[in-house]
């Protein structure tokens, strides 16, 4: 770790948060992320190996990265993931490590992940209804996700649930999922459907808006009040139930973009650095690494990428262009 200047972009946003995608593969096929068939995966030799990922994180930690999230595709389909987790958890400067997963393989891997030093999980689940789970993910795996959650809870993981909010689809799931989270001590976060699906199905009319979800939960469970934000740079706005039943988070990427507070960078599984989920520009970390570049050159690339960062995505303007990569290939 060095005492390098913070990673600041031209809008004075300091970057200390890195999301690392470890694979673009997945064992389910959520319609808002992947196509149903003929998914184009990157060839294995194009995927960063553990040494390359670890090296990049060491360099990034030297530039002020403090928080890591491992994601994908589905990170648990990457072989020996706990080995990588253990290495990342030990990197000097890294203060927080979390994993985002669809939970299908969590029952099998939770113990090894815990032993590797992981303590925080975001588990993606949109519904407790088996038929709707199948409709959304095109796989009949709800039972495995629920088993995985139970195992992870027993091991003491801090668990958040990620639920994608799609209009005319999940309205009936909002309250049961919130109740399930309250009963289990999980925090559910509802995420507005974003234009990152592989089949260009998105349009504004398919977004179930956070304001509507807040109204529904307030009406049907207990009134919600916003909590003053302990970290204004976190994407979720958090609310508490008036009856003391815990917290619920909302990621209003479409209706209330939070770009002005963004502190995140993303490394794709094939080694491209992106300053935004919606970025068109990418910088080639893997190419540099595999051509024998020293750490200083890779650090300079990171600074350049941050320096080029735009003010924000333009989902709400006529200028918006969806990135050529869908969600599974960027890393959510
Ligand atoms: N496979 C893991 C999972 O599903 O959690 C990690 C990768 S996935 C791309 C990360 C998160 O992206 C998911 O938890 C899901 O909530 C979210 N997501 C995927 N497609 C989305 C979309 N089009 N709009 C909003 N959120 C989306
Ligand atoms: Fe797989 Fe996650 Fe995409 Fe669903 S959202 S298809 S679980 S990568």
Tab-separated table of C-alpha atoms and ligand atoms in Angstrom:
chain	number	residue	atom	x	y	z
A	1	UNK	CA	0.000	0.000	0.000
A	2	UNK	CA	1.303	3.456	-0.844
A	3	UNK	CA	0.170	6.881	0.204
A	4	UNK	CA	-0.767	7.848	-3.327
A	5	UNK	CA	-3.205	10.702	-3.995
A	6	UNK	CA	-6.847	9.571	-3.947
A	7	UNK	CA	-8.487	8.418	-7.179
A	8	UNK	CA	-10.417	11.585	-7.943
A	9	UNK	CA	-12.267	12.293	-11.178
A	10	UNK	CA	-12.752	15.655	-12.839
A	11	UNK	CA	-16.000	16.163	-10.869
A	12	UNK	CA	-14.162	15.737	-7.521
A	13	UNK	CA	-15.632	12.311	-6.820
A	14	UNK	CA	-13.226	10.116	-4.872
A	15	UNK	CA	-13.184	6.431	-5.852
A	16	UNK	CA	-12.597	3.813	-3.182
A	17	UNK	CA	-14.939	1.061	-4.335
A	18	UNK	CA	-14.178	-1.659	-6.891
A	19	UNK	CA	-16.525	-4.285	-8.285
A	20	UNK	CA	-14.792	-7.300	-9.718
A	21	UNK	CA	-16.548	-9.673	-12.060
A	22	UNK	CA	-14.958	-13.111	-11.864
A	23	UNK	CA	-16.940	-14.740	-14.669
A	24	UNK	CA	-19.546	-13.899	-17.280
A	25	UNK	CA	-21.092	-17.372	-16.977
A	26	UNK	CA	-24.234	-18.073	-15.034
A	27	UNK	CA	-26.286	-21.084	-14.005
A	28	UNK	CA	-29.650	-19.330	-14.461
A	29	UNK	CA	-30.991	-16.992	-17.172
A	30	UNK	CA	-32.788	-13.947	-15.733
A	31	UNK	CA	-34.570	-12.333	-18.661
A	32	UNK	CA	-33.474	-8.792	-17.657
A	33	UNK	CA	-29.824	-9.775	-17.860
A	34	UNK	CA	-29.208	-12.716	-20.203
A	35	UNK	CA	-30.729	-14.080	-23.377
A	36	UNK	CA	-32.537	-17.389	-22.992
A	37	UNK	CA	-30.328	-19.307	-25.407
A	38	UNK	CA	-27.130	-18.850	-27.401
A	39	UNK	CA	-25.395	-16.788	-24.752
A	40	UNK	CA	-22.039	-15.547	-25.996
A	41	UNK	CA	-19.501	-16.232	-23.264
A	42	UNK	CA	-15.923	-15.045	-23.279
A	43	UNK	CA	-13.385	-17.815	-23.878
A	44	UNK	CA	-11.738	-19.088	-20.726
A	45	UNK	CA	-8.270	-17.899	-21.660
A	46	UNK	CA	-9.642	-14.361	-21.915
A	47	UNK	CA	-10.795	-14.421	-18.282
A	48	UNK	CA	-8.410	-12.980	-15.703
A	49	UNK	CA	-6.820	-15.657	-13.527
A	50	UNK	CA	-6.596	-15.320	-9.740
A	51	UNK	CA	-3.023	-13.996	-9.867
A	52	UNK	CA	-4.066	-11.261	-12.277
A	53	UNK	CA	-7.090	-10.274	-10.204
A	54	UNK	CA	-5.065	-10.233	-7.009
A	55	UNK	CA	-2.347	-8.154	-8.638
A	56	UNK	CA	-4.862	-5.639	-9.912
A	57	UNK	CA	-6.498	-5.328	-6.490
A	58	UNK	CA	-3.125	-4.750	-4.818
A	59	UNK	CA	-2.419	-1.948	-7.278
A	60	UNK	CA	-5.922	-0.522	-6.816
A	61	UNK	CA	-5.595	-0.691	-3.015
A	62	UNK	CA	-2.387	1.318	-3.390
A	63	UNK	CA	-4.479	3.960	-5.158
A	64	UNK	CA	-7.084	4.120	-2.391
A	65	UNK	CA	-9.552	1.340	-3.191
A	66	UNK	CA	-10.938	0.152	0.169
A	67	UNK	CA	-14.136	-1.723	-0.664
A	68	UNK	CA	-14.451	-4.744	-2.942
A	69	UNK	CA	-17.475	-6.538	-4.264
A	70	UNK	CA	-17.066	-9.813	-6.132
A	71	UNK	CA	-19.750	-10.401	-8.726
A	72	UNK	CA	-20.395	-11.815	-12.206
A	73	UNK	CA	-22.171	-13.493	-14.122
A	74	UNK	CA	-22.613	-15.846	-11.232
A	75	UNK	CA	-19.439	-15.734	-9.117
A	76	UNK	CA	-20.112	-19.103	-7.471
A	77	UNK	CA	-19.718	-20.915	-10.804
A	78	UNK	CA	-16.088	-19.779	-10.883
A	79	UNK	CA	-14.008	-22.728	-9.759
A	80	UNK	CA	-12.277	-22.382	-6.365
A	81	UNK	CA	-13.758	-18.970	-5.666
A	82	UNK	CA	-13.057	-19.249	-1.899
A	83	UNK	CA	-9.339	-19.362	-2.730
A	84	UNK	CA	-9.622	-15.969	-4.434
A	85	UNK	CA	-11.781	-14.595	-1.606
A	86	UNK	CA	-9.155	-15.556	0.942
A	87	UNK	CA	-6.436	-13.831	-1.059
A	88	UNK	CA	-8.464	-10.667	-1.598
A	89	UNK	CA	-9.472	-10.451	2.071
A	90	UNK	CA	-5.784	-10.313	3.029
A	91	UNK	CA	-4.743	-7.482	0.733
A	92	UNK	CA	-3.504	-4.525	2.805
A	93	UNK	CA	-5.882	-1.584	2.585
A	94	UNK	CA	-9.003	-3.606	1.784
A	95	UNK	CA	-11.481	-2.880	4.567
A	96	UNK	CA	-14.651	-4.381	3.183
A	97	UNK	CA	-15.318	-7.417	1.020
A	98	UNK	CA	-18.751	-8.542	-0.178
A	99	UNK	CA	-20.154	-10.974	-2.728
A	100	UNK	CA	-23.233	-10.711	-4.941
A	101	UNK	CA	-24.753	-14.070	-5.900
A	102	UNK	CA	-27.938	-15.606	-7.194
A	103	UNK	CA	-27.704	-18.022	-4.265
A	104	UNK	CA	-28.239	-21.241	-6.246
A	105	UNK	CA	-24.863	-22.675	-5.167
A	106	UNK	CA	-24.737	-20.932	-1.809
A	107	UNK	CA	-25.828	-23.974	0.211
A	108	UNK	CA	-22.816	-25.879	-1.117
A	109	UNK	CA	-20.283	-23.073	-0.792
A	110	UNK	CA	-21.315	-20.874	2.126
A	111	UNK	CA	-19.114	-22.665	4.615
A	112	UNK	CA	-15.982	-22.462	2.462
A	113	UNK	CA	-16.677	-18.788	1.731
A	114	UNK	CA	-17.061	-18.059	5.429
A	115	UNK	CA	-13.849	-19.922	6.217
A	116	UNK	CA	-12.129	-17.822	3.539
A	117	UNK	CA	-13.030	-14.656	5.427
A	118	UNK	CA	-16.200	-13.497	3.653
A	119	UNK	CA	-18.869	-12.013	5.935
A	120	UNK	CA	-21.212	-10.042	3.663
A	121	UNK	CA	-23.524	-11.373	0.985
A	122	UNK	CA	-26.068	-9.871	-1.378
A	123	UNK	CA	-28.381	-12.599	-2.554
A	124	UNK	CA	-30.479	-11.931	-5.601
A	125	UNK	CA	-34.087	-13.080	-5.211
A	126	UNK	CA	-37.089	-11.359	-6.768
A	127	UNK	CA	-39.913	-13.616	-5.655
A	128	UNK	CA	-40.866	-16.396	-3.252
A	129	UNK	CA	-43.254	-17.818	-5.811
A	130	UNK	CA	-41.842	-20.850	-7.583
A	131	UNK	CA	-43.692	-20.291	-10.866
A	132	UNK	CA	-42.632	-16.645	-11.067
A	133	UNK	CA	-39.045	-17.539	-10.179
A	134	UNK	CA	-39.086	-19.942	-13.113
A	135	UNK	CA	-40.637	-17.322	-15.370
A	136	UNK	CA	-37.983	-14.739	-14.452
A	137	UNK	CA	-34.891	-16.942	-14.314
A	138	UNK	CA	-35.959	-19.695	-16.737
A	139	UNK	CA	-34.756	-22.202	-14.109
A	140	UNK	CA	-36.650	-24.012	-11.345
A	141	UNK	CA	-34.155	-23.258	-8.576
A	142	UNK	CA	-36.050	-21.242	-5.971
A	143	UNK	CA	-35.722	-24.069	-3.427
A	144	UNK	CA	-31.931	-24.073	-3.750
A	145	UNK	CA	-31.745	-20.312	-3.248
A	146	UNK	CA	-33.884	-20.561	-0.099
A	147	UNK	CA	-31.713	-23.408	1.236
A	148	UNK	CA	-28.613	-21.337	0.502
A	149	UNK	CA	-30.042	-18.395	2.406
A	150	UNK	CA	-30.803	-20.590	5.379
A	151	UNK	CA	-27.273	-22.000	5.457
A	152	UNK	CA	-25.705	-18.563	5.103
A	153	UNK	CA	-27.894	-17.160	7.855
A	154	UNK	CA	-26.934	-20.012	10.182
A	155	UNK	CA	-23.253	-19.276	9.538
A	156	UNK	CA	-23.762	-15.676	10.607
A	157	UNK	CA	-23.357	-13.864	7.274
A	158	UNK	CA	-24.722	-10.332	7.049
A	159	UNK	CA	-27.256	-10.726	4.230
A	160	UNK	CA	-28.989	-8.300	1.920
A	161	UNK	CA	-31.484	-9.398	-0.707
A	162	UNK	CA	-31.450	-7.839	-4.201
A	163	UNK	CA	-34.823	-7.756	-5.937
A	164	UNK	CA	-35.183	-6.352	-9.451
A	165	UNK	CA	-38.363	-4.311	-9.785
A	166	UNK	CA	-40.104	-4.968	-13.090
A	167	UNK	CA	-43.542	-3.482	-13.653
A	168	UNK	CA	-46.533	-5.713	-14.334
A	169	UNK	CA	-44.521	-8.668	-13.080
A	170	UNK	CA	-43.416	-8.521	-9.454
A	171	UNK	CA	-46.040	-6.309	-7.780
A	172	UNK	CA	-47.470	-9.326	-5.930
A	173	UNK	CA	-43.971	-10.281	-4.708
A	174	UNK	CA	-43.022	-6.972	-3.100
A	175	UNK	CA	-44.792	-7.490	0.224
A	176	UNK	CA	-44.100	-11.245	0.700
A	177	UNK	CA	-40.397	-10.649	0.021
A	178	UNK	CA	-40.292	-7.738	2.459
A	179	UNK	CA	-42.018	-9.871	5.123
A	180	UNK	CA	-39.594	-12.734	4.504
A	181	UNK	CA	-36.669	-10.327	4.943
A	182	UNK	CA	-38.135	-8.888	8.148
A	183	UNK	CA	-38.672	-12.352	9.613
A	184	UNK	CA	-35.104	-13.408	8.833
A	185	UNK	CA	-33.200	-10.248	9.714
A	186	UNK	CA	-32.204	-9.591	6.084
A	187	UNK	CA	-32.369	-6.187	4.419
A	188	UNK	CA	-34.143	-6.308	1.079
A	189	UNK	CA	-33.164	-3.788	-1.604
A	190	UNK	CA	-35.474	-3.173	-4.516
A	191	UNK	CA	-33.594	-2.235	-7.686
A	192	UNK	CA	-35.323	-0.466	-10.554
A	193	UNK	CA	-35.064	-2.448	-13.801
A	194	UNK	CA	-32.228	-0.877	-15.836
A	195	UNK	CA	-31.583	-0.917	-19.603
A	196	UNK	CA	-28.878	-3.592	-19.405
A	197	UNK	CA	-30.736	-6.663	-20.602
A	198	UNK	CA	-29.318	-8.702	-23.455
A	199	UNK	CA	-32.458	-8.698	-25.573
A	200	UNK	CA	-33.254	-4.961	-25.514
A	201	UNK	CA	-36.537	-5.581	-23.733
A	202	UNK	CA	-36.204	-2.551	-21.475
A	203	UNK	CA	-38.384	0.457	-21.758
A	204	UNK	CA	-39.362	3.047	-19.199
A	205	UNK	CA	-42.876	1.601	-18.894
A	206	UNK	CA	-41.411	-1.685	-17.564
A	207	UNK	CA	-39.735	-0.031	-14.573
A	208	UNK	CA	-41.540	-0.508	-11.291
A	209	UNK	CA	-40.684	2.783	-9.623
A	210	UNK	CA	-39.210	2.981	-6.151
A	211	UNK	CA	-41.834	5.552	-5.088
A	212	UNK	CA	-44.584	3.062	-5.907
A	213	UNK	CA	-42.843	0.326	-3.908
A	214	UNK	CA	-42.380	2.642	-0.922
A	215	UNK	CA	-46.081	3.498	-1.057
A	216	UNK	CA	-47.071	-0.161	-1.288
A	217	UNK	CA	-44.876	-1.253	1.651
A	218	UNK	CA	-46.003	1.711	3.745
A	219	UNK	CA	-49.623	0.870	3.076
A	220	UNK	CA	-49.460	-2.899	3.464
A	221	UNK	CA	-46.766	-3.435	6.127
A	222	UNK	CA	-45.856	-0.316	8.080
A	223	UNK	CA	-45.111	3.326	7.167
A	224	UNK	CA	-41.535	3.861	6.002
A	225	UNK	CA	-39.296	6.784	6.923
A	226	UNK	CA	-35.988	7.575	5.230
A	227	UNK	CA	-32.891	7.210	7.392
A	228	UNK	CA	-30.279	9.962	7.236
A	229	UNK	CA	-27.612	8.506	4.958
A	230	UNK	CA	-24.502	7.345	6.834
A	231	UNK	CA	-22.743	6.964	3.460
A	232	UNK	CA	-24.217	9.304	0.849
A	233	UNK	CA	-22.118	7.539	-1.796
A	234	UNK	CA	-23.913	4.210	-1.380
A	235	UNK	CA	-26.407	3.582	-4.198
A	236	UNK	CA	-29.282	2.494	-1.936
A	237	UNK	CA	-31.479	4.918	-0.050
A	238	UNK	CA	-32.478	3.274	3.184
A	239	UNK	CA	-35.783	3.452	5.024
A	240	UNK	CA	-36.950	2.063	8.359
A	241	UNK	CA	-40.352	0.635	9.165
A	242	UNK	CA	-42.185	2.701	11.732
A	243	UNK	CA	-43.130	-0.477	13.634
A	244	UNK	CA	-39.430	-1.239	14.280
A	245	UNK	CA	-39.368	-4.152	11.828
A	246	UNK	CA	-35.997	-3.259	10.321
A	247	UNK	CA	-34.663	-1.568	7.209
A	248	UNK	CA	-35.376	-1.702	3.519
A	249	UNK	CA	-33.250	-0.235	0.708
A	250	UNK	CA	-34.118	1.217	-2.679
A	251	UNK	CA	-31.870	1.593	-5.696
A	252	UNK	CA	-33.641	4.106	-7.889
A	253	UNK	CA	-31.129	4.101	-10.740
A	254	UNK	CA	-33.764	5.214	-13.236
A	255	UNK	CA	-36.097	7.531	-11.321
A	256	UNK	CA	-33.456	9.106	-9.018
A	257	UNK	CA	-29.983	8.565	-10.452
A	258	UNK	CA	-27.210	8.774	-7.857
A	259	UNK	CA	-24.321	9.413	-10.262
A	260	UNK	CA	-23.276	12.621	-8.491
A	261	UNK	CA	-22.123	10.550	-5.520
A	262	UNK	CA	-20.593	7.662	-7.455
A	263	UNK	CA	-17.389	6.193	-6.024
A	264	UNK	CA	-17.243	2.973	-8.048
A	265	UNK	CA	-15.038	1.354	-10.655
A	266	UNK	CA	-15.607	-2.000	-12.326
A	267	UNK	CA	-13.256	-4.679	-13.567
A	268	UNK	CA	-14.882	-7.090	-16.015
A	269	UNK	CA	-14.088	-10.806	-16.028
A	270	UNK	CA	-12.102	-10.315	-19.242
A	271	UNK	CA	-9.990	-7.616	-17.673
A	272	UNK	CA	-11.536	-4.351	-18.855
A	273	UNK	CA	-11.787	-1.374	-16.537
A	274	UNK	CA	-15.027	0.641	-16.619
A	275	UNK	CA	-15.876	3.802	-14.714
A	276	UNK	CA	-19.628	3.230	-14.985
A	277	UNK	CA	-22.087	0.380	-15.408
A	278	UNK	CA	-23.322	2.192	-18.517
A	279	UNK	CA	-19.882	3.213	-19.829
A	280	UNK	CA	-19.106	2.806	-23.492
A	281	UNK	CA	-15.392	3.375	-22.915
A	282	UNK	CA	-13.267	0.576	-21.436
A	283	UNK	CA	-9.565	0.351	-20.660
A	284	UNK	CA	-7.675	-2.860	-21.251
A	285	UNK	CA	-6.060	-3.958	-17.984
A	286	UNK	CA	-5.569	-7.537	-19.132
A	287	UNK	CA	-3.776	-6.495	-22.313
A	288	UNK	CA	-1.357	-4.387	-20.289
A	289	UNK	CA	-0.764	-7.111	-17.715
A	290	UNK	CA	-0.202	-9.804	-20.301
A	291	UNK	CA	2.254	-7.627	-22.211
A	292	UNK	CA	4.436	-7.463	-19.087
A	293	UNK	CA	3.594	-3.899	-17.998
A	294	UNK	CA	4.895	-2.886	-14.567
A	295	UNK	CA	2.542	-1.938	-11.730
A	296	UNK	CA	3.119	1.797	-12.317
A	297	UNK	CA	1.773	1.534	-15.852
A	298	UNK	CA	-1.359	-0.263	-14.650
A	299	UNK	CA	-1.832	2.327	-11.896
A	300	UNK	CA	-1.549	5.062	-14.546
A	301	UNK	CA	-4.265	3.336	-16.591
A	302	UNK	CA	-6.556	3.297	-13.552
A	303	UNK	CA	-5.969	7.021	-12.995
A	304	UNK	CA	-6.646	7.723	-16.650
A	305	UNK	CA	-9.894	5.745	-16.573
A	306	UNK	CA	-11.078	7.644	-13.486
A	307	UNK	CA	-9.955	10.914	-15.058
A	308	UNK	CA	-12.102	10.205	-18.124
A	309	UNK	CA	-15.220	9.451	-16.051
A	310	UNK	CA	-18.385	11.155	-17.223
A	311	UNK	CA	-20.774	13.035	-14.972
A	312	UNK	CA	-23.380	10.312	-15.191
A	313	UNK	CA	-25.499	8.031	-17.313
A	314	UNK	CA	-28.178	9.669	-19.421
A	315	UNK	CA	-31.003	7.147	-19.022
A	316	UNK	CA	-33.422	10.011	-18.634
A	317	UNK	CA	-32.345	11.951	-21.706
A	318	UNK	CA	-32.777	11.333	-25.396
A	319	UNK	CA	-28.981	10.988	-25.615
A	320	UNK	CA	-28.872	7.650	-23.763
A	321	UNK	CA	-27.124	4.809	-25.549
A	322	UNK	CA	-27.237	1.384	-23.862
A	323	UNK	CA	-23.767	-0.121	-23.466
A	324	UNK	CA	-22.912	-2.887	-25.948
A	325	UNK	CA	-22.400	-5.344	-23.067
A	326	UNK	CA	-25.408	-6.603	-21.111
A	327	UNK	CA	-25.380	-6.900	-17.315
A	328	UNK	CA	-23.941	-10.425	-17.027
A	329	UNK	CA	-20.964	-9.471	-19.137
A	330	UNK	CA	-20.164	-6.257	-17.233
A	331	UNK	CA	-20.711	-7.452	-13.688
A	332	UNK	CA	-23.620	-6.073	-11.712
B	1	LIG	N1	-25.417	-13.431	-10.582
B	1	LIG	C1	-25.330	-12.597	-9.448
B	1	LIG	C2	-26.697	-12.074	-9.049
B	1	LIG	O1	-27.642	-12.276	-9.811
B	1	LIG	O2	-26.780	-11.446	-7.994
B	1	LIG	C3	-24.367	-11.448	-9.616
B	1	LIG	C4	-24.407	-10.721	-10.926
B	1	LIG	S1	-25.938	-9.914	-11.299
B	1	LIG	C5	-25.594	-9.174	-12.839
B	1	LIG	C6	-25.899	-8.592	-10.109
B	1	LIG	C7	-27.213	-7.942	-9.803
B	1	LIG	O3	-27.661	-7.252	-10.936
B	1	LIG	C8	-28.325	-8.903	-9.478
B	1	LIG	O4	-28.372	-9.088	-8.107
B	1	LIG	C9	-29.570	-8.234	-9.995
B	1	LIG	O5	-30.281	-7.741	-8.912
B	1	LIG	C10	-29.047	-7.075	-10.813
B	1	LIG	N2	-29.569	-6.964	-12.185
B	1	LIG	C11	-29.370	-7.781	-13.233
B	1	LIG	N3	-29.940	-7.303	-14.348
B	1	LIG	C12	-30.513	-6.119	-13.996
B	1	LIG	C13	-31.244	-5.116	-14.704
B	1	LIG	N4	-31.474	-5.207	-16.019
B	1	LIG	N5	-31.684	-4.037	-14.014
B	1	LIG	C14	-31.441	-3.918	-12.694
B	1	LIG	N6	-30.723	-4.808	-11.975
B	1	LIG	C15	-30.285	-5.901	-12.615
B	2	LIG	FE1	-27.231	-14.703	-13.769
B	2	LIG	FE2	-27.201	-12.685	-12.005
B	2	LIG	FE3	-27.688	-12.221	-14.604
B	2	LIG	FE4	-29.503	-13.496	-13.192
B	2	LIG	S1	-28.812	-11.376	-12.844
B	2	LIG	S2	-28.762	-14.105	-15.238
B	2	LIG	S3	-28.274	-14.634	-11.789
B	2	LIG	S4	-25.800	-12.957	-13.738
